[in-house]
């Protein structure tokens, strides 16, 4: 059984491709899947009628006890036959239903086949949770099928309505299933039915399950989604809303009824809702002019009837109900398919515009008449057989209770309701046949296209089955006998037969048929009466009002909570930080020993830092705020030194310097003052929040530092660092060896930031920005002295900077010291494993050397110092680091594993080499590349933009009629 | 248990408080200055939580044994944090410059979509998603004969138009040289 379901699902995945390849004929191929399933299920028939049960179970989710458990008893067999059989015919019907230019057919084929699979799984599932999974799968697929044409508002609305209503029911069903499973100790349905638990919880659970069944099977008050779902294509309505999806609720009731019908409230609820639905649906159906909507309301009415009958729970009622379910599946599918044929042939479904179809498509009309007769309950069709048996069963209940305790007034009322309902059913069946096929006076005779034989085959087969099964009542009863044996024998022997003897049931049937005929004959008066009585309110109105209220509430709440301003969100986050973790401080405050400082110098540095921070906050000038923030950074570095963190202090100083430089370069074109908005009252709130965060963080620090009572894990690091890491600088060993992955991630962040800066500033590419001094052409009056080729200018500034921006001493000193600084940085790189230093610090030092050369000599000086594309440097560095990470794999180690190599070089002596130096070299290259990129982007490129802007403004001045301002020679030099 | 250095705690808390105040500003460069100060404050907080001061965590002759060294593990973490703060600073500065180039100011803009929702809330209308899936008229669905399926319907204009007006409301997106 699992294989069958899985095979159908797999086939549904292949359907779109099949339909795209072969067009609509692919539906015939697709229909072979359910056909094979039908044949297989039919083959199991003899065994099942003998009482055997097919079951299989595969473990799935052990922790909640959910298994892929399937079980086929008599009830499941009947439903599987309906689901697969009608599914086959509907899929074949689709071949002719869709036109050549219909949209979305491949997806439709896949979803419909998947729906068949899901419905089959639902019917065969033996685990309550698995049943829920398939239940919701059918909900989802029906949403996709109803919303087949998403461009139409009606489709969207109907699909969402169906989804919301059935999901609501599905969720309550899940809760009920969980409660029932918990009470019974297992989720297996067969075990829950064999040994039912009892108690208040079980009653609640069963009612919740009923809510699910009621919502799925479109009973009052959830009935309104079914007529709206007529926006779906007709094959969908024929399958889902006649034969399968709505039957899911009916199946659930039939499954639980033998054992749980005695639960408090089961029978009253189902009786009342069923009869109300039956009458309401029937009355509404009489008013419809769209054939499809007529059938939809008829379906609503019939479903109410079915659920009511199955809810009664006596043996004869169950048998009769199942008979009616079979009959309904057959005749309703026929009628829907016929409506589809009419729609395609005549172009309209409105019965006010149809006429003469009976003569033009006699075969189809014959099938429709048979089906409508079965619906009305005309002998000898299956519908009549089922209804007759229902009346017998209900008469038994009304007279003696038949084990249900419903004897007396309640039983007779129910019977009366059923009779009235049958009356209405007969009336609207007649209306359907008359409206579709009779010859009437209409404004314009519809043009009727001929009907293909294959198109009509589906309805004809189903109508023929309705007729044939009417005579096969006894075999059907025998088929279902194992299921019926679960219920004690009633007053009469339960049997589906054509003749139950002369008695009240026959009389009531004749009464219903006659009354229906009368209602049909006087249809004009009935219509007038109905229009007088029409109610303004409906459950659908309630649903729509509810959805509207929900949407409005969502809009209002979102409008209040989601302000859209970053500072509001940050404020909320920080407020939560203050409140939630901050509230834990109240309890955690035990005695904490505090000393003012460890060294008085700390107090001085601290005071300066705090003063700098406060002044930076108050500053209204951009550059002053930046410089004061830099001052706090240097203060922090000094505190690092006193705390015993030299590596940290080194890096902090270098990074802070670079930060200040980068800030100044980026902000130099912006206005001097921050925007002069009036100071708002909100700043007091921000001050309060800042103060609160400061206090709470101080509390965190005090409590956290005071909680250091155990031995720290770093006590064993020194020995490990020397033995395994090969280095004496423990922090560096941690960075490039023990936690090298973090460092790798860190340099990746640097790469990402460099890329981001480049794309924001350069916008196009960064490689075109390198310009060398020797490319600058000399002015025509100057004759260049011949020099040896490749001779580079020692200083770039003379030819490229205006004299007032130069400082010759600064340039010469920088030029002389540059290489020394680079050598020092390489020394820091290599010695970092044993002394303060390392890849980051080294890269920063080289970067700062480049910064100084840029600040001194401008962008040409920078390009002379480093005539290499920064992107290549960064990429190369990352590649070297990745190589260092992966290389140990070639030697049998794990990623980023380092090795200590002791070499004896002849001239240099002993060399203690640790291979993590390669990783550090990669880090170095990345950092140098980052700094170079920042300088090129925020330095050189912005310089060029400044020059360009100045030149454009000067050209405007030149083009003005003011005499004789020649641009100076410095502009010619800088223009290059 | 050693005494906690109050100076460090006060300095760190002050940096964090000032940083938070600046973080809630509207000008991006001020936000960035606040972020830098918060980064410094958090680095100091790490060191406070890392225990008392000690000698440098470098094995050699002048430093003592392991118990006298400062805890190197928080130091490694702080080093990573410092470098990443640098990367963040550079990137946000580039953003601020670009924003100045395009808009003439470096203010952090409010979100456009949220402004549209606030407008909807103020004028008491339903959302676009609701309007696209309901007709919100008071007619009973069942009485209207729908067109037969497969007839191509005119695409609903209701879904596209409100989005377009929301986008049009964004001021000043033309790039300025």
Coordinates of C-alpha atoms in Angstrom, one line a residue, chain A residues 98-339:
Chain A
X98 CA -8.8 21.3 -21.7
X99 CA -8.4 23.3 -24.8
X100 CA -5.2 23.6 -26.8
X101 CA -4.6 27.1 -25.4
X102 CA -5.5 26.4 -21.8
X103 CA -3.1 27.7 -19.3
X104 CA -1.3 25.7 -16.5
X105 CA -2.3 22.3 -17.7
X106 CA 1.1 20.6 -16.9
X107 CA 1.0 21.7 -13.3
X108 CA -2.6 20.8 -13.0
X109 CA -1.9 17.2 -14.1
X110 CA 0.8 16.9 -11.5
X111 CA -1.2 18.4 -8.7
X112 CA -4.3 16.3 -9.5
X113 CA -2.3 13.1 -9.5
X114 CA -0.6 14.0 -6.3
X115 CA -4.1 14.7 -4.8
X116 CA -5.2 11.2 -5.8
X117 CA -2.2 9.8 -4.0
X118 CA -2.8 11.9 -0.9
X119 CA -6.4 10.9 -0.8
X120 CA -5.5 7.3 -1.1
X121 CA -3.0 7.7 1.7
X122 CA -5.7 9.3 3.9
X123 CA -8.1 6.5 3.3
X124 CA -5.6 3.7 4.0
X125 CA -3.8 5.4 6.9
X126 CA -3.9 3.5 10.2
X127 CA -2.0 6.0 12.3
X128 CA -3.9 9.1 13.5
X129 CA -0.9 11.4 12.8
X130 CA -0.3 9.9 9.4
X131 CA -4.0 10.5 8.7
X132 CA -3.5 14.1 9.7
X133 CA -0.5 14.4 7.4
X134 CA -2.5 13.2 4.4
X135 CA -5.5 15.3 5.4
X136 CA -3.5 18.4 5.3
X137 CA -1.8 17.3 2.0
X138 CA -5.2 17.1 0.5
X139 CA -6.0 20.6 1.8
X140 CA -2.8 22.0 0.2
X141 CA -3.4 20.3 -3.1
X142 CA -7.0 21.4 -3.2
X143 CA -5.8 24.9 -2.6
X144 CA -3.6 24.6 -5.6
X145 CA -6.3 23.1 -7.7
X146 CA -9.0 25.6 -6.8
X147 CA -6.7 28.4 -7.4
X148 CA -5.8 27.0 -10.8
X149 CA -6.2 30.3 -12.5
X150 CA -4.5 32.8 -10.1
X151 CA -5.3 35.7 -12.2
X152 CA -8.9 35.6 -11.4
X153 CA -9.9 37.1 -8.1
X154 CA -12.7 34.5 -7.7
X155 CA -10.2 31.7 -7.8
X156 CA -7.9 33.3 -5.3
X157 CA -10.7 34.1 -3.0
X158 CA -12.2 30.6 -3.2
X159 CA -8.9 28.9 -2.7
X160 CA -8.0 30.9 0.3
X161 CA -11.4 30.4 1.8
X162 CA -11.2 26.7 1.4
X163 CA -7.7 26.7 2.8
X164 CA -8.5 28.7 5.9
X165 CA -11.7 26.8 6.7
X166 CA -10.4 23.3 6.2
X167 CA -7.1 24.1 7.9
X168 CA -9.0 25.4 10.9
X169 CA -10.8 22.1 11.0
X170 CA -7.6 20.2 10.4
X171 CA -5.8 21.8 13.3
X172 CA -8.6 21.1 15.7
X173 CA -8.5 17.5 14.4
X174 CA -4.8 17.4 15.2
X175 CA -5.4 18.5 18.7
X176 CA -8.2 15.9 19.1
X177 CA -5.9 13.2 17.6
X178 CA -3.1 14.0 20.0
X179 CA -5.5 14.0 23.0
X180 CA -7.0 10.7 21.9
X181 CA -3.6 9.2 21.2
X182 CA -2.4 10.3 24.7
X183 CA -5.5 8.9 26.4
X184 CA -5.3 5.6 24.5
X185 CA -1.5 5.3 24.7
X186 CA -1.1 4.7 21.0
X187 CA -1.8 6.5 17.7
X188 CA -2.8 3.4 15.8
X189 CA -6.4 3.7 14.8
X190 CA -7.0 0.0 14.7
X191 CA -5.9 -0.3 18.3
X192 CA -7.9 2.7 19.4
X193 CA -11.0 1.2 17.8
X194 CA -10.4 -2.2 19.3
X195 CA -9.8 -0.9 22.8
X196 CA -11.4 2.5 23.0
X197 CA -10.4 4.7 26.0
X198 CA -13.0 6.7 27.8
X199 CA -13.2 9.8 29.9
X200 CA -13.8 13.5 29.6
X201 CA -10.6 14.0 27.6
X202 CA -11.8 11.4 25.1
X203 CA -15.1 13.1 24.7
X204 CA -13.4 16.4 24.0
X205 CA -11.0 14.7 21.6
X206 CA -13.8 13.0 19.7
X207 CA -15.6 16.3 19.3
X208 CA -12.5 18.0 18.0
X209 CA -12.1 15.2 15.5
X210 CA -15.7 15.9 14.5
X211 CA -14.9 19.5 13.9
X212 CA -12.3 18.5 11.5
X213 CA -14.7 16.1 9.7
X214 CA -17.4 18.8 9.6
X215 CA -15.2 21.4 8.2
X216 CA -13.8 19.1 5.5
X217 CA -17.3 17.8 4.5
X218 CA -18.8 21.2 4.3
X219 CA -21.5 21.0 6.9
X220 CA -23.1 24.0 8.5
X221 CA -21.4 26.3 9.7
X222 CA -18.4 25.5 7.5
X223 CA -20.4 24.9 4.3
X224 CA -19.7 28.1 2.4
X225 CA -16.4 27.1 1.0
X226 CA -17.8 24.5 -1.2
X227 CA -20.0 26.6 -3.5
X228 CA -17.2 29.2 -3.7
X229 CA -14.8 26.4 -4.8
X230 CA -16.8 26.0 -8.0
X231 CA -14.3 28.6 -9.3
X232 CA -12.1 25.6 -10.0
X233 CA -12.1 23.8 -13.3
X234 CA -14.9 21.2 -13.6
X235 CA -12.7 18.1 -13.4
X236 CA -11.6 19.3 -10.0
X237 CA -15.1 19.8 -8.8
X238 CA -16.0 16.4 -10.1
X239 CA -13.2 14.7 -8.3
X240 CA -12.7 16.7 -5.1
X241 CA -16.1 18.0 -4.4
X242 CA -18.0 14.9 -5.4
X243 CA -15.9 11.9 -4.9
X244 CA -12.9 12.4 -2.7
X245 CA -12.0 15.4 -0.7
X246 CA -15.3 16.0 0.9
X247 CA -15.6 12.3 1.5
X248 CA -12.7 12.5 3.9
X249 CA -14.9 13.8 6.7
X250 CA -17.6 11.3 5.9
X251 CA -14.9 8.6 6.0
X252 CA -13.7 9.8 9.4
X253 CA -17.2 9.6 10.8
X254 CA -17.8 6.2 9.3
X255 CA -14.5 5.1 10.8
X256 CA -15.2 6.2 14.3
X257 CA -18.9 5.7 14.4
X258 CA -19.0 1.9 15.3
X259 CA -17.1 2.5 18.5
X260 CA -17.5 6.2 19.4
X261 CA -21.1 6.8 18.4
X262 CA -22.0 6.5 22.0
X263 CA -19.8 9.3 23.1
X264 CA -21.8 12.2 24.7
X265 CA -23.0 14.6 22.2
X266 CA -22.0 12.7 19.1
X267 CA -25.4 11.9 17.9
X268 CA -27.2 15.2 18.8
X269 CA -24.4 17.2 17.1
X270 CA -24.3 15.2 13.9
X271 CA -28.1 14.9 13.7
X272 CA -28.7 18.6 14.1
X273 CA -25.9 19.8 11.8
X274 CA -26.7 17.1 9.2
X275 CA -30.3 17.9 8.9
X276 CA -29.8 21.7 8.9
X277 CA -27.2 21.3 6.2
X278 CA -29.4 19.0 4.2
X279 CA -32.4 21.4 4.2
X280 CA -30.3 24.6 3.7
X281 CA -28.4 23.1 0.8
X282 CA -31.6 21.9 -0.8
X283 CA -33.3 25.2 -0.5
X284 CA -30.3 27.1 -1.9
X285 CA -30.0 24.7 -4.8
X286 CA -33.4 25.5 -6.0
X287 CA -32.5 29.1 -6.5
X288 CA -29.4 28.6 -8.6
X289 CA -29.2 29.4 -12.3
X290 CA -25.6 28.2 -12.7
X291 CA -25.7 24.5 -13.2
X292 CA -22.4 24.0 -11.3
X293 CA -23.6 26.0 -8.3
X294 CA -26.8 24.0 -8.3
X295 CA -24.8 20.8 -8.0
X296 CA -22.5 22.4 -5.4
X297 CA -25.4 23.2 -3.1
X298 CA -26.8 19.8 -3.9
X299 CA -23.5 18.3 -2.7
X300 CA -23.7 20.3 0.5
X301 CA -27.1 18.9 1.1
X302 CA -26.1 15.3 0.4
X303 CA -23.1 15.6 2.6
X304 CA -25.2 16.7 5.5
X305 CA -27.4 13.7 4.8
X306 CA -24.5 11.3 4.7
X307 CA -22.9 12.5 7.9
X308 CA -26.1 12.4 9.7
X309 CA -26.9 8.9 8.6
X310 CA -23.4 7.6 9.4
X311 CA -23.5 9.4 12.7
X312 CA -26.5 7.4 13.9
X313 CA -24.2 4.4 14.2
X314 CA -26.5 1.5 14.1
X315 CA -25.6 -1.4 11.8
X316 CA -28.3 -0.7 9.2
X317 CA -27.7 3.0 9.3
X318 CA -24.0 2.4 8.7
X319 CA -24.6 0.1 5.8
X320 CA -27.2 2.4 4.3
X321 CA -24.9 5.4 4.7
X322 CA -22.1 3.6 2.9
X323 CA -24.4 2.7 0.1
X324 CA -25.4 6.3 -0.2
X325 CA -21.7 7.3 -0.1
X326 CA -21.0 5.0 -3.0
X327 CA -24.1 6.2 -4.9
X328 CA -23.3 9.8 -4.3
X329 CA -19.8 9.5 -5.5
X330 CA -21.0 7.9 -8.7
X331 CA -23.9 10.2 -9.5
X332 CA -22.3 13.4 -8.4
X333 CA -19.2 12.8 -10.4
X334 CA -21.4 12.0 -13.4
X335 CA -23.3 15.2 -13.1
X336 CA -20.3 17.4 -12.7
X337 CA -18.6 15.8 -15.7
X338 CA -21.8 16.4 -17.7
X339 CA -21.8 20.0 -16.7

